[in-house]
C-alpha cells in the first residue's frame, strides 16, 4: 500500500464540513487511505458520529462556526502541521433575486467564501502547511450554470473558483497545489433540505437531467482523496466537474 | 393578518401578475405565471413576510390562495 501514489499514510488534513454529507465522507476516505484529519463542523454530536466512522489515526475533532473570526482563530491555535486542506463547509440558498438582502448575502458568502478565504490565509500566514501540500475547495456546477434562485449560492462558489486559481499560483513555489471540485447534485442532508422546497414530481424530473442519476458522497470523496494524494502532483488550478454527465449536454 | 394583504403579497412576489387581479378564491397553481420560480418566490415571500417556511408538498396541497393563507396562519 505504501508504494501507491494514492496512499495518504502519515499525512494530516484539515477538513471543514466534516460533520455531514460530503465532508464527512472525505474524512472517511482519507482515513481509509491511511491519513489523519482535523475534522471541523459546528455540531459536536454529528462530529462524533463522523469520528465513529473513521479508521484509526491521529484525528482531531473541533467544533467551530467558521463564519465567526474568533472561532476560526481558536481552531487555528489547535492545528498541527498540515499536508492539505479540504474546504467542504457550506450552505445552500434558493432565493429569487427580488428577495436578496444584505443579511442573506452575508449569510451565504460568509461561510461559502469569506470563511474559506480567511481560513486558508491564516493557515498560510502561520506557516501551518507543509510544502507539497494539496488544497481542495468544494465548489459546485452552480458556479457556471444558471438556475432561478441560485444567484447568491452560485456567486459564492464562483468566487471560490477564482480565489483558488490565484492561490494556486501564489503557493506553486512550495509545490502546493490548489483545486476546486464542482459537484452536481449529491444525496446529502443539504439536498434533503433543498428537496423540502420542491414537490416529488419536480425532484424526479430534475434527476432525469442526470445521465448517471444523482451522485453519492463517495463519488465526490474519492476524487478529493485523489487530489490530496501525490498521484495528482501535476494537477493544480483546475475545476473538476463531477456531475454524472449533467453539464455535457 | 388578513387575506387581502396576503393576496397582495402573493401578487407582488410573482412576476407578471398585476395588482388586484387575484382573490382568496384564485387557484394560484393554475395561473399562467405559475412555475418553479413562482414557487421559490412564494416560499421566499412566506418567509420574509410571515416568517413561515412551508415545504413544496405543502404548497402543492393547497388549491386556493385562501387555503394557502390558512395553512400559513396555522404555522405561525
Ligand atoms: N450536496 C450537493 O448536492 C452539493 C452539490 C454541489 C456542491 N456542494 C457543496 O459541497 C459542500 C458540502 O455539502 P453537503 O451536501 O455535504 O452539505 P451538508 O450535509 O449540509 O454539510 C455542510 C457542512 O458544512 C458545515 N457548515 C455549514 N455552515 C458552517 C459554519 N458556519 N461553520 C462551520 N461549519 C459549517 C456543516 O456543519 P454543521 O452541520 O456541523 O453545522 C456541515 O458539516 C458544500 O460546500 C456544498 O455547497 C454540495
CSV table of C-alpha atoms and ligand atoms in Angstrom, one decimal:
chain,number,residue,atom,x,y,z
A,1,UNK,CA,0.0,0.0,0.0
A,2,UNK,CA,2.8,2.4,1.0
A,3,UNK,CA,4.2,2.4,-2.6
A,4,UNK,CA,1.0,3.6,-4.1
A,5,UNK,CA,0.9,7.2,-5.1
A,6,UNK,CA,-2.6,7.3,-3.8
A,7,UNK,CA,-1.6,6.5,-0.3
A,8,UNK,CA,-2.0,9.1,2.5
A,9,UNK,CA,-0.2,7.4,5.3
A,10,UNK,CA,1.3,9.8,7.8
A,11,UNK,CA,-0.4,12.8,6.3
A,12,UNK,CA,-2.7,15.3,8.2
A,13,UNK,CA,-5.5,17.2,6.5
A,14,UNK,CA,-7.8,19.9,7.8
A,15,UNK,CA,-11.4,19.0,6.6
A,16,UNK,CA,-14.2,21.5,7.2
A,17,UNK,CA,-17.9,20.5,6.8
A,18,UNK,CA,-16.7,17.2,8.4
A,19,UNK,CA,-19.9,16.7,10.5
A,20,UNK,CA,-22.1,15.9,7.5
A,21,UNK,CA,-22.5,14.8,3.9
A,22,UNK,CA,-19.6,15.2,1.5
A,23,UNK,CA,-17.1,16.5,4.1
A,24,UNK,CA,-17.8,13.5,6.4
A,25,UNK,CA,-17.3,11.1,3.5
A,26,UNK,CA,-14.0,12.8,2.7
A,27,UNK,CA,-12.8,12.2,6.3
A,28,UNK,CA,-13.7,8.5,5.9
A,29,UNK,CA,-11.9,8.3,2.6
A,30,UNK,CA,-8.8,10.0,4.0
A,31,UNK,CA,-8.7,7.6,7.0
A,32,UNK,CA,-9.2,4.6,4.7
A,33,UNK,CA,-6.1,5.7,2.8
A,34,UNK,CA,-4.1,5.9,6.0
A,35,UNK,CA,-4.3,9.7,6.6
A,36,UNK,CA,-5.5,11.7,9.6
A,37,UNK,CA,-7.9,14.6,9.8
A,38,UNK,CA,-8.6,17.7,11.8
A,39,UNK,CA,-12.4,17.4,11.4
A,40,UNK,CA,-14.3,20.7,11.8
A,41,UNK,CA,-18.1,21.3,12.0
A,42,UNK,CA,-20.4,23.3,14.2
A,43,UNK,CA,-22.4,20.3,15.6
A,44,UNK,CA,-20.4,18.4,18.1
A,45,UNK,CA,-22.8,15.4,18.1
A,46,UNK,CA,-22.6,15.0,14.4
A,47,UNK,CA,-18.8,15.3,14.5
A,48,UNK,CA,-18.6,12.4,16.9
A,49,UNK,CA,-20.7,10.4,14.5
A,50,UNK,CA,-18.1,11.1,11.9
A,51,UNK,CA,-15.5,10.0,14.5
A,52,UNK,CA,-17.2,6.7,14.9
A,53,UNK,CA,-16.9,6.1,11.1
A,54,UNK,CA,-13.1,6.7,10.8
A,55,UNK,CA,-10.3,4.2,10.8
A,56,UNK,CA,-7.6,4.8,13.5
A,57,UNK,CA,-5.4,7.8,13.1
A,58,UNK,CA,-4.2,11.0,14.8
A,59,UNK,CA,-7.6,12.6,14.2
A,60,UNK,CA,-8.6,15.8,16.0
A,61,UNK,CA,-12.2,16.9,16.2
A,62,UNK,CA,-13.1,20.6,16.7
A,63,UNK,CA,-16.4,22.4,16.8
A,64,UNK,CA,-16.4,25.9,15.4
A,65,UNK,CA,-18.6,28.3,13.5
A,66,UNK,CA,-16.2,29.2,10.8
A,67,UNK,CA,-18.1,32.3,9.8
A,68,UNK,CA,-17.0,33.8,13.2
A,69,UNK,CA,-13.5,35.1,13.3
A,70,UNK,CA,-12.8,34.3,16.9
A,71,UNK,CA,-13.9,30.7,16.4
A,72,UNK,CA,-11.7,30.4,13.3
A,73,UNK,CA,-8.7,31.7,15.3
A,74,UNK,CA,-9.4,29.2,18.1
A,75,UNK,CA,-9.3,26.4,15.6
A,76,UNK,CA,-6.0,27.7,14.2
A,77,UNK,CA,-4.5,27.6,17.7
A,78,UNK,CA,-5.2,23.9,17.8
A,79,UNK,CA,-3.8,23.0,14.3
A,80,UNK,CA,-0.9,20.7,13.8
A,81,UNK,CA,1.2,21.0,10.6
A,82,UNK,CA,-0.9,20.1,7.7
A,83,UNK,CA,-0.4,18.3,4.4
A,84,UNK,CA,-3.6,19.7,3.0
A,85,UNK,CA,-7.0,21.4,3.5
A,86,UNK,CA,-10.4,20.4,2.2
A,87,UNK,CA,-13.0,23.2,2.5
A,88,UNK,CA,-16.4,21.5,2.3
A,89,UNK,CA,-18.3,23.7,4.8
A,90,UNK,CA,-21.1,25.5,3.0
A,91,UNK,CA,-24.8,26.4,2.9
A,92,UNK,CA,-27.2,26.4,0.1
A,93,UNK,CA,-29.8,29.1,-0.5
A,94,UNK,CA,-32.5,29.2,-3.1
A,95,UNK,CA,-33.7,32.8,-3.2
A,96,UNK,CA,-35.0,34.7,-6.2
A,97,UNK,CA,-33.1,37.9,-6.8
A,98,UNK,CA,-36.1,40.1,-5.8
A,99,UNK,CA,-35.7,38.7,-2.2
A,100,UNK,CA,-32.0,39.1,-1.7
A,101,UNK,CA,-30.9,41.4,1.0
A,102,UNK,CA,-27.6,42.2,2.7
A,103,UNK,CA,-28.3,39.8,5.6
A,104,UNK,CA,-29.0,36.8,3.3
A,105,UNK,CA,-26.0,37.7,1.1
A,106,UNK,CA,-23.7,37.8,4.2
A,107,UNK,CA,-25.0,34.5,5.5
A,108,UNK,CA,-24.2,32.7,2.2
A,109,UNK,CA,-21.0,34.4,1.3
A,110,UNK,CA,-19.8,34.4,4.9
A,111,UNK,CA,-19.4,30.7,5.2
A,112,UNK,CA,-19.1,29.7,1.5
A,113,UNK,CA,-16.5,32.2,0.5
A,114,UNK,CA,-15.2,34.6,3.2
A,115,UNK,CA,-14.5,32.0,5.8
A,116,UNK,CA,-12.7,29.8,3.2
A,117,UNK,CA,-10.5,32.7,2.1
A,118,UNK,CA,-9.6,33.8,5.6
A,119,UNK,CA,-9.1,30.3,7.0
A,120,UNK,CA,-6.6,29.4,4.2
A,121,UNK,CA,-5.0,32.9,4.5
A,122,UNK,CA,-4.3,32.3,8.3
A,123,UNK,CA,-3.0,28.8,7.8
A,124,UNK,CA,-0.5,30.2,5.2
A,125,UNK,CA,0.5,33.2,7.4
A,126,UNK,CA,1.1,31.0,10.3
A,127,UNK,CA,3.1,28.6,8.1
A,128,UNK,CA,1.0,25.7,9.2
A,129,UNK,CA,1.1,24.0,5.8
A,130,UNK,CA,4.0,21.8,4.6
A,131,UNK,CA,5.5,22.0,1.1
A,132,UNK,CA,3.9,19.6,-1.4
A,133,UNK,CA,0.5,20.0,0.2
A,134,UNK,CA,-2.9,20.0,-1.6
A,135,UNK,CA,-5.8,22.3,-1.0
A,136,UNK,CA,-9.3,21.4,-2.3
A,137,UNK,CA,-12.4,23.6,-2.3
A,138,UNK,CA,-15.8,22.1,-2.7
A,139,UNK,CA,-17.4,24.4,-5.2
A,140,UNK,CA,-20.4,23.5,-7.4
A,141,UNK,CA,-21.6,23.2,-11.0
A,142,UNK,CA,-23.9,26.0,-9.9
A,143,UNK,CA,-20.8,28.3,-10.2
A,144,UNK,CA,-21.0,28.2,-14.0
A,145,UNK,CA,-24.6,27.3,-14.9
A,146,UNK,CA,-27.6,29.5,-14.3
A,147,UNK,CA,-30.7,28.4,-12.4
A,148,UNK,CA,-33.6,30.6,-11.0
A,149,UNK,CA,-33.0,31.3,-7.3
A,150,UNK,CA,-29.3,30.4,-7.4
A,151,UNK,CA,-27.7,33.9,-7.7
A,152,UNK,CA,-26.3,34.1,-4.1
A,153,UNK,CA,-25.1,30.5,-3.9
A,154,UNK,CA,-23.7,30.4,-7.4
A,155,UNK,CA,-21.8,33.7,-6.8
A,156,UNK,CA,-20.3,32.4,-3.6
A,157,UNK,CA,-19.0,29.3,-5.4
A,158,UNK,CA,-17.7,31.3,-8.4
A,159,UNK,CA,-15.8,33.4,-6.0
A,160,UNK,CA,-14.2,30.2,-4.6
A,161,UNK,CA,-13.2,29.1,-8.1
A,162,UNK,CA,-11.5,32.4,-8.8
A,163,UNK,CA,-9.8,32.5,-5.4
A,164,UNK,CA,-8.4,29.0,-5.9
A,165,UNK,CA,-6.8,29.9,-9.2
A,166,UNK,CA,-5.0,32.9,-7.7
A,167,UNK,CA,-4.0,30.9,-4.7
A,168,UNK,CA,-2.7,28.1,-6.9
A,169,UNK,CA,-0.2,30.5,-8.5
A,170,UNK,CA,0.8,32.0,-5.1
A,171,UNK,CA,1.7,28.7,-3.5
A,172,UNK,CA,3.1,26.9,-6.5
A,173,UNK,CA,6.7,27.7,-5.4
A,174,UNK,CA,6.3,25.4,-2.5
A,175,UNK,CA,4.8,22.8,-4.8
A,176,UNK,CA,1.5,23.1,-3.0
A,177,UNK,CA,-1.5,22.5,-5.3
A,178,UNK,CA,-4.9,24.1,-5.2
A,179,UNK,CA,-8.0,22.7,-7.0
A,180,UNK,CA,-11.8,23.0,-6.9
A,181,UNK,CA,-14.2,20.2,-7.2
A,182,UNK,CA,-17.6,21.1,-8.7
A,183,UNK,CA,-20.3,18.6,-7.9
A,184,UNK,CA,-23.8,18.3,-9.4
A,185,UNK,CA,-26.5,17.1,-7.0
A,186,UNK,CA,-25.3,14.7,-4.5
A,187,UNK,CA,-27.6,13.0,-2.0
A,188,UNK,CA,-26.7,14.5,1.4
A,189,UNK,CA,-28.6,16.2,4.2
A,190,UNK,CA,-28.1,19.5,2.3
A,191,UNK,CA,-30.0,18.3,-0.7
A,192,UNK,CA,-32.7,16.8,1.5
A,193,UNK,CA,-33.3,20.3,2.8
A,194,UNK,CA,-33.5,21.7,-0.7
A,195,UNK,CA,-35.9,19.0,-1.8
A,196,UNK,CA,-38.2,20.0,1.1
A,197,UNK,CA,-39.0,23.1,-1.0
A,198,UNK,CA,-39.8,21.1,-4.1
A,199,UNK,CA,-42.6,18.6,-4.9
A,200,UNK,CA,-41.7,14.9,-5.5
A,201,UNK,CA,-42.5,15.3,-9.3
A,202,UNK,CA,-40.1,18.2,-9.6
A,203,UNK,CA,-37.3,16.2,-7.9
A,204,UNK,CA,-37.9,13.2,-10.2
A,205,UNK,CA,-38.0,15.4,-13.2
A,206,UNK,CA,-34.6,17.0,-12.1
A,207,UNK,CA,-32.9,13.7,-11.6
A,208,UNK,CA,-33.8,12.7,-15.1
A,209,UNK,CA,-31.4,15.5,-16.3
A,210,UNK,CA,-28.5,13.5,-14.9
A,211,UNK,CA,-27.3,10.8,-17.3
A,212,UNK,CA,-25.9,8.8,-14.4
A,213,UNK,CA,-28.5,9.9,-11.9
A,214,UNK,CA,-27.8,11.9,-8.7
A,215,UNK,CA,-24.4,11.3,-7.0
A,216,UNK,CA,-23.4,9.9,-3.6
A,217,UNK,CA,-20.9,11.5,-1.2
A,218,UNK,CA,-18.3,8.9,-2.0
A,219,UNK,CA,-18.4,9.9,-5.7
A,220,UNK,CA,-17.0,13.3,-4.6
A,221,UNK,CA,-14.8,12.0,-1.7
A,222,UNK,CA,-12.9,9.5,-4.0
A,223,UNK,CA,-11.9,12.3,-6.3
A,224,UNK,CA,-10.9,14.5,-3.4
A,225,UNK,CA,-8.7,11.7,-2.0
A,226,UNK,CA,-7.0,11.6,-5.4
A,227,UNK,CA,-6.5,15.3,-5.4
A,228,UNK,CA,-5.0,15.2,-1.9
A,229,UNK,CA,-2.5,12.4,-2.9
A,230,UNK,CA,0.8,12.6,-4.7
A,231,UNK,CA,-0.9,10.8,-7.7
A,232,UNK,CA,-2.2,14.2,-8.7
A,233,UNK,CA,1.1,16.1,-8.1
A,234,UNK,CA,1.0,17.9,-11.5
A,235,UNK,CA,-2.7,18.9,-11.2
A,236,UNK,CA,-3.2,22.5,-10.0
A,237,UNK,CA,-5.7,25.3,-10.6
A,238,UNK,CA,-8.3,23.0,-12.1
A,239,UNK,CA,-12.0,22.9,-11.6
A,240,UNK,CA,-13.0,19.3,-11.7
A,241,UNK,CA,-16.7,18.8,-12.6
A,242,UNK,CA,-18.3,15.7,-11.1
A,243,UNK,CA,-21.9,15.7,-12.1
A,244,UNK,CA,-22.9,12.3,-13.6
A,245,UNK,CA,-22.9,14.0,-17.0
A,246,UNK,CA,-25.3,16.8,-16.3
A,247,UNK,CA,-23.4,19.6,-17.9
A,248,UNK,CA,-22.0,17.8,-21.0
A,249,UNK,CA,-25.5,18.1,-22.6
B,1,UNK,CA,-53.2,39.3,9.3
B,2,UNK,CA,-55.8,39.4,6.6
B,3,UNK,CA,-56.4,37.5,3.4
B,4,UNK,CA,-56.4,40.7,1.3
B,5,UNK,CA,-52.9,41.7,2.3
B,6,UNK,CA,-51.9,38.1,1.8
B,7,UNK,CA,-53.2,38.1,-1.8
B,8,UNK,CA,-51.4,41.4,-2.5
B,9,UNK,CA,-48.2,40.0,-1.1
B,10,UNK,CA,-48.6,37.0,-3.5
B,11,UNK,CA,-49.3,39.2,-6.5
B,12,UNK,CA,-46.3,41.3,-5.6
B,13,UNK,CA,-44.0,38.2,-5.3
B,14,UNK,CA,-44.9,36.7,-8.7
B,15,UNK,CA,-43.6,38.3,-11.9
B,16,UNK,CA,-46.1,39.5,-14.4
B,17,UNK,CA,-49.1,39.3,-12.1
B,18,UNK,CA,-50.8,42.6,-11.8
B,19,UNK,CA,-52.1,44.0,-8.6
B,20,UNK,CA,-55.8,43.3,-7.7
B,21,UNK,CA,-56.2,40.6,-10.3
B,22,UNK,CA,-56.4,37.7,-7.8
B,23,UNK,CA,-58.5,36.9,-4.8
B,24,UNK,CA,-58.7,34.3,-2.0
B,25,UNK,CA,-60.7,32.1,-4.4
B,26,UNK,CA,-57.9,32.1,-7.0
B,27,UNK,CA,-56.4,28.7,-7.9
B,28,UNK,CA,-52.9,30.0,-7.8
B,29,UNK,CA,-51.2,26.9,-9.2
B,30,UNK,CA,-53.3,27.2,-12.3
B,31,UNK,CA,-52.4,30.7,-13.3
B,32,UNK,CA,-50.2,31.1,-16.4
B,33,UNK,CA,-47.3,32.6,-14.4
B,34,UNK,CA,-47.0,29.6,-12.0
B,35,UNK,CA,-43.7,27.9,-12.5
B,36,UNK,CA,-40.6,26.8,-10.4
B,37,UNK,CA,-39.5,30.4,-10.0
B,38,UNK,CA,-43.0,31.3,-8.8
B,39,UNK,CA,-42.8,28.5,-6.3
B,40,UNK,CA,-39.4,29.8,-5.0
B,41,UNK,CA,-40.8,33.3,-4.9
B,42,UNK,CA,-43.8,32.2,-2.9
B,43,UNK,CA,-41.6,30.4,-0.4
B,44,UNK,CA,-39.4,33.5,-0.1
B,45,UNK,CA,-42.4,35.7,0.4
B,46,UNK,CA,-43.9,33.5,3.1
B,47,UNK,CA,-40.5,33.5,4.8
B,48,UNK,CA,-39.9,37.3,4.6
B,49,UNK,CA,-43.5,38.5,5.3
B,50,UNK,CA,-44.8,35.8,7.7
B,51,UNK,CA,-41.6,34.1,9.0
B,52,UNK,CA,-43.1,30.8,7.9
B,53,UNK,CA,-41.4,28.1,5.9
B,54,UNK,CA,-43.5,25.6,4.1
B,55,UNK,CA,-42.4,22.6,2.0
B,56,UNK,CA,-43.1,22.2,-1.7
B,57,UNK,CA,-45.5,19.4,-1.0
B,58,UNK,CA,-47.5,21.6,1.5
B,59,UNK,CA,-47.8,24.3,-1.1
B,60,UNK,CA,-48.9,21.8,-3.7
B,61,UNK,CA,-51.6,20.5,-1.3
B,62,UNK,CA,-53.3,24.0,-1.4
B,63,UNK,CA,-55.7,24.7,-4.2
B,64,UNK,CA,-56.7,28.3,-3.5
B,65,UNK,CA,-54.9,31.3,-2.0
B,66,UNK,CA,-57.3,31.2,0.9
B,67,UNK,CA,-56.1,27.6,1.7
B,68,UNK,CA,-52.5,28.7,1.4
B,69,UNK,CA,-53.3,31.6,3.7
B,70,UNK,CA,-55.0,29.3,6.3
B,71,UNK,CA,-52.0,26.9,6.2
B,72,UNK,CA,-49.6,29.8,6.6
B,73,UNK,CA,-51.5,31.1,9.6
B,74,UNK,CA,-51.6,27.6,11.2
B,75,UNK,CA,-47.8,27.5,11.0
B,76,UNK,CA,-47.3,30.9,12.8
C,1,LIG,N1,-24.9,18.0,-1.9
C,1,LIG,C1,-24.8,18.6,-3.1
C,1,LIG,O1,-25.6,18.3,-4.0
C,1,LIG,C2,-23.7,19.6,-3.4
C,1,LIG,C3,-23.6,20.0,-4.7
C,1,LIG,C4,-22.6,20.9,-5.1
C,1,LIG,C5,-21.8,21.4,-4.1
C,1,LIG,N2,-22.0,21.0,-2.8
C,1,LIG,C6,-21.1,21.6,-1.8
C,1,LIG,O2,-20.5,20.6,-1.0
C,1,LIG,C7,-20.2,21.1,0.3
C,1,LIG,C8,-20.8,20.1,1.3
C,1,LIG,O3,-22.2,19.9,1.1
C,1,LIG,P1,-23.0,18.7,1.7
C,1,LIG,O4,-24.0,18.3,0.7
C,1,LIG,O5,-22.2,17.8,2.4
C,1,LIG,O6,-23.8,19.6,2.8
C,1,LIG,P2,-24.2,19.3,4.3
C,1,LIG,O7,-24.5,17.9,4.5
C,1,LIG,O8,-25.3,20.3,4.7
C,1,LIG,O9,-22.9,19.7,5.1
C,1,LIG,C9,-22.5,21.0,5.2
C,1,LIG,C10,-21.4,21.1,6.2
C,1,LIG,O10,-20.9,22.4,6.3
C,1,LIG,C11,-20.8,22.7,7.7
C,1,LIG,N3,-21.1,24.2,8.0
C,1,LIG,C12,-22.1,24.9,7.5
C,1,LIG,N4,-22.0,26.2,8.0
C,1,LIG,C13,-21.0,26.2,8.8
C,1,LIG,C14,-20.4,27.2,9.6
C,1,LIG,N5,-20.9,28.4,9.7
C,1,LIG,N6,-19.3,26.9,10.3
C,1,LIG,C15,-18.7,25.6,10.3
C,1,LIG,N7,-19.3,24.6,9.5
C,1,LIG,C16,-20.4,24.9,8.8
C,1,LIG,C17,-21.9,21.9,8.4
C,1,LIG,O11,-21.6,21.8,9.7
C,1,LIG,P3,-22.7,21.6,10.9
C,1,LIG,O12,-23.8,20.7,10.3
C,1,LIG,O13,-22.0,20.9,12.0
C,1,LIG,O14,-23.2,22.9,11.2
C,1,LIG,C18,-21.7,20.6,7.6
C,1,LIG,O15,-20.7,19.8,8.1
C,1,LIG,C19,-20.9,22.4,0.4
C,1,LIG,O16,-19.9,23.4,0.3
C,1,LIG,C20,-21.9,22.5,-0.7
C,1,LIG,O17,-22.1,23.8,-1.2
C,1,LIG,C21,-22.9,20.1,-2.4
